Tab-separated table of N, CA and C in Angstrom:
chain	number	residue	atom	x	y	z
A	1	UNK	N	1.140	-1.087	0.039
A	1	UNK	CA	0.210	-0.028	0.061
A	1	UNK	C	0.784	1.149	-0.002
A	2	UNK	N	0.460	2.319	-0.553
A	2	UNK	CA	1.169	3.415	-0.907
A	2	UNK	C	1.249	4.123	0.629
A	3	UNK	N	2.258	4.518	1.292
A	3	UNK	CA	2.779	5.145	2.499
A	3	UNK	C	1.754	6.466	2.771
A	4	UNK	N	1.543	7.179	1.652
A	4	UNK	CA	0.805	8.228	1.885
A	4	UNK	C	-0.845	7.707	2.372
A	5	UNK	N	-1.086	6.988	1.602
A	5	UNK	CA	-2.487	6.376	1.663
A	5	UNK	C	-2.690	5.763	3.027
A	6	UNK	N	-1.802	5.075	3.484
A	6	UNK	CA	-1.734	4.351	4.842
A	6	UNK	C	-1.844	5.576	5.842
A	7	UNK	N	-0.973	6.561	5.542
A	7	UNK	CA	-1.109	7.468	6.686
A	7	UNK	C	-2.298	8.406	6.710
A	8	UNK	N	-2.894	8.483	5.624
A	8	UNK	CA	-4.132	9.208	5.756
A	8	UNK	C	-5.115	8.220	6.226
A	9	UNK	N	-5.244	7.156	5.976
A	9	UNK	CA	-6.207	6.135	6.479
A	9	UNK	C	-6.267	6.064	8.316
A	10	UNK	N	-4.838	6.212	8.746
A	10	UNK	CA	-4.556	5.925	9.918
A	10	UNK	C	-4.819	7.210	10.704
A	11	UNK	N	-4.716	8.419	9.986
A	11	UNK	CA	-4.905	9.543	10.530
A	11	UNK	C	-6.503	9.642	10.762
A	12	UNK	N	-7.171	9.299	9.324
A	12	UNK	CA	-8.698	9.510	9.937
A	12	UNK	C	-9.204	8.572	10.796
A	13	UNK	N	-8.840	7.341	10.950
A	13	UNK	CA	-9.190	6.457	11.934
A	13	UNK	C	-8.949	7.191	13.405
A	14	UNK	N	-7.785	7.617	13.617
A	14	UNK	CA	-7.580	8.217	14.769
A	14	UNK	C	-8.541	9.564	15.031
A	15	UNK	N	-8.583	10.336	14.211
A	15	UNK	CA	-9.675	11.511	14.264
A	15	UNK	C	-11.087	11.190	14.573
A	16	UNK	N	-11.654	9.942	13.929
A	16	UNK	CA	-12.870	9.404	14.518
A	16	UNK	C	-12.880	8.938	15.856
A	17	UNK	N	-11.778	8.293	15.962
A	17	UNK	CA	-11.766	7.854	17.555
A	17	UNK	C	-11.852	9.070	18.526
A	18	UNK	N	-11.123	9.886	18.193
A	18	UNK	CA	-11.023	10.919	19.204
A	18	UNK	C	-12.334	12.010	19.026
A	19	UNK	N	-13.199	11.844	18.071
A	19	UNK	CA	-14.341	12.565	17.896
A	19	UNK	C	-15.357	11.681	18.923
A	20	UNK	N	-15.431	10.170	18.656
A	20	UNK	CA	-16.331	9.552	19.509
A	20	UNK	C	-16.034	9.488	20.937
A	21	UNK	N	-14.643	9.588	21.406
A	21	UNK	CA	-14.344	10.024	22.675
A	21	UNK	C	-14.695	11.242	23.354
A	22	UNK	N	-14.573	12.222	22.481
A	22	UNK	CA	-15.126	13.506	22.940
A	22	UNK	C	-16.599	13.462	23.025
A	23	UNK	N	-17.215	13.122	22.363
A	23	UNK	CA	-18.902	12.803	22.524
A	23	UNK	C	-19.124	12.076	23.688
A	24	UNK	N	-18.477	10.874	23.886
A	24	UNK	CA	-18.591	10.069	25.016
A	24	UNK	C	-18.209	10.776	26.309
A	25	UNK	N	-16.819	11.278	26.414
A	25	UNK	CA	-16.138	11.899	27.578
A	25	UNK	C	-16.720	13.041	27.821
A	26	UNK	N	-17.451	13.737	27.025
A	26	UNK	CA	-17.889	15.149	27.465
A	26	UNK	C	-18.771	15.164	28.537
A	27	UNK	N	-19.500	13.968	28.590
A	27	UNK	CA	-20.506	13.963	29.790
A	27	UNK	C	-19.800	13.596	31.201
A	28	UNK	N	-18.663	13.152	31.231
A	28	UNK	CA	-17.975	12.875	32.388
A	28	UNK	C	-17.021	14.072	32.616
A	29	UNK	N	-16.164	14.568	31.566
A	29	UNK	CA	-15.254	15.432	31.899
A	29	UNK	C	-15.446	16.842	30.878
A	30	UNK	N	-15.797	17.624	31.643
A	30	UNK	CA	-16.532	19.025	30.910
A	30	UNK	C	-15.410	19.728	30.022
A	31	UNK	N	-14.583	19.241	29.316
A	31	UNK	CA	-13.677	20.010	28.592
A	31	UNK	C	-14.159	21.081	27.776
A	32	UNK	N	-13.678	22.345	27.815
A	32	UNK	CA	-14.315	23.614	27.450
A	32	UNK	C	-14.982	24.369	28.629
A	33	UNK	N	-15.208	23.790	29.829
A	33	UNK	CA	-15.912	24.496	30.781
A	33	UNK	C	-15.375	24.336	31.965
A	34	UNK	N	-13.984	23.969	32.050
A	34	UNK	CA	-13.075	23.858	33.471
A	34	UNK	C	-13.032	25.052	33.900
A	35	UNK	N	-12.741	25.059	35.288
A	35	UNK	CA	-12.404	26.113	35.994
A	35	UNK	C	-10.929	26.783	35.617
A	36	UNK	N	-11.134	28.010	35.369
A	36	UNK	CA	-10.021	28.689	34.828
A	36	UNK	C	-10.006	29.043	33.337
A	37	UNK	N	-11.076	28.503	32.752
A	37	UNK	CA	-11.304	28.899	31.333
A	37	UNK	C	-11.794	30.341	31.485
A	38	UNK	N	-11.503	31.235	30.285
A	38	UNK	CA	-11.697	32.728	30.398
A	38	UNK	C	-12.842	32.764	29.673
A	39	UNK	N	-14.060	33.481	30.209
A	39	UNK	CA	-15.185	33.694	29.640
A	39	UNK	C	-15.452	35.256	29.995
A	40	UNK	N	-15.616	36.278	28.847
A	40	UNK	CA	-16.053	37.632	29.161
A	40	UNK	C	-17.325	37.736	28.317
A	41	UNK	N	-18.409	38.017	29.075
A	41	UNK	CA	-19.769	38.287	28.337
A	41	UNK	C	-20.116	39.844	28.474
A	42	UNK	N	-20.340	40.403	27.201
A	42	UNK	CA	-20.677	41.845	27.409
A	42	UNK	C	-22.015	41.683	26.605
A	43	UNK	N	-22.615	42.994	26.456
A	43	UNK	CA	-23.976	43.000	25.721
A	43	UNK	C	-23.923	42.178	24.377
A	44	UNK	N	-22.980	42.772	23.562
A	44	UNK	CA	-23.165	42.084	22.187
A	44	UNK	C	-21.920	41.355	21.932
A	45	UNK	N	-21.123	41.196	22.833
A	45	UNK	CA	-19.808	40.233	22.699
A	45	UNK	C	-19.713	39.214	23.599
A	46	UNK	N	-19.119	37.882	23.202
A	46	UNK	CA	-18.899	36.946	24.290
A	46	UNK	C	-17.589	36.419	23.704
A	47	UNK	N	-16.562	36.607	24.654
A	47	UNK	CA	-14.933	36.045	24.429
A	47	UNK	C	-14.876	34.897	25.261
A	48	UNK	N	-14.446	33.879	24.554
A	48	UNK	CA	-14.289	32.658	25.413
A	48	UNK	C	-12.924	32.034	24.762
A	49	UNK	N	-11.966	31.870	25.958
A	49	UNK	CA	-10.564	31.214	25.737
A	49	UNK	C	-10.453	29.896	26.751
A	50	UNK	N	-10.593	28.961	26.444
A	50	UNK	CA	-10.425	27.702	27.121
A	50	UNK	C	-8.790	27.534	27.484
A	51	UNK	N	-8.248	28.301	28.200
A	51	UNK	CA	-6.737	27.946	28.581
A	51	UNK	C	-6.417	27.004	29.348
A	52	UNK	N	-7.301	26.476	30.346
A	52	UNK	CA	-7.111	25.493	31.276
A	52	UNK	C	-7.392	24.187	30.344
A	53	UNK	N	-8.457	24.254	29.596
A	53	UNK	CA	-8.651	22.931	28.615
A	53	UNK	C	-7.551	22.716	27.707
A	54	UNK	N	-6.893	24.030	27.068
A	54	UNK	CA	-5.694	23.568	26.150
A	54	UNK	C	-4.662	22.960	27.144
A	55	UNK	N	-4.214	23.609	28.329
A	55	UNK	CA	-3.237	22.904	29.054
A	55	UNK	C	-3.406	21.290	29.189
A	56	UNK	N	-4.629	21.041	29.576
A	56	UNK	CA	-4.866	19.640	29.833
A	56	UNK	C	-4.803	18.711	28.512
A	57	UNK	N	-5.422	19.124	27.519
A	57	UNK	CA	-5.156	18.531	26.264
A	57	UNK	C	-3.980	18.256	25.930
A	58	UNK	N	-3.054	19.431	26.214
A	58	UNK	CA	-1.441	19.109	25.714
A	58	UNK	C	-0.823	18.347	26.613
A	59	UNK	N	-1.046	18.325	27.847
A	59	UNK	CA	-0.459	17.435	28.814
A	59	UNK	C	-0.718	15.817	28.374
A	60	UNK	N	-2.120	15.820	28.000
A	60	UNK	CA	-2.506	14.451	27.407
A	60	UNK	C	-1.740	14.076	26.226
A	61	UNK	N	-1.674	14.871	25.425
A	61	UNK	CA	-0.952	14.784	24.200
A	61	UNK	C	0.334	14.337	24.334
A	62	UNK	N	1.076	15.151	25.044
A	62	UNK	CA	2.479	15.061	25.444
A	62	UNK	C	2.791	13.653	26.096
A	63	UNK	N	1.774	13.230	26.796
A	63	UNK	CA	2.045	12.010	27.772
A	63	UNK	C	1.878	10.899	26.497
A	64	UNK	N	0.695	11.095	25.659
A	64	UNK	CA	0.577	9.865	24.657
A	64	UNK	C	1.793	9.936	23.692
A	65	UNK	N	2.380	11.099	23.436
A	65	UNK	CA	3.570	10.896	22.476
A	65	UNK	C	4.775	10.368	23.264
A	66	UNK	N	4.811	10.631	24.554
A	66	UNK	CA	6.083	10.054	25.467
A	66	UNK	C	5.763	8.573	25.440
A	67	UNK	N	4.515	8.051	25.816
A	67	UNK	CA	4.305	6.668	25.765
A	67	UNK	C	4.399	5.798	24.275
A	68	UNK	N	4.105	6.585	23.417
A	68	UNK	CA	4.185	6.088	22.148
A	68	UNK	C	5.880	5.972	21.597
A	69	UNK	N	6.691	6.914	21.984
A	69	UNK	CA	8.090	6.792	21.815
A	69	UNK	C	8.692	5.696	22.807
A	70	UNK	N	8.082	5.575	23.905
A	70	UNK	CA	8.934	4.569	24.789
A	70	UNK	C	8.506	3.191	24.376
A	71	UNK	N	7.262	2.833	23.942
A	71	UNK	CA	7.048	1.583	23.593
A	71	UNK	C	7.335	1.307	21.816
A	72	UNK	N	7.697	2.306	21.136
A	72	UNK	CA	8.040	2.024	19.723
A	72	UNK	C	9.293	1.422	19.627
């Protein structure tokens, strides 16, 4: 199989798995609504920056990358 096609298939499967986990896990872990996420609401403007959620996702992805390199 062509390496590019294989990479695209694996990448698509990973994105589907992440999407499914996000839907199921969103009920138990409120990503995007964690304490520390910045929300500013004015009359006509709503500014939302999920800083704590970004940090949590970054830590999880770093841990996954470390484990992947460790067992590779």
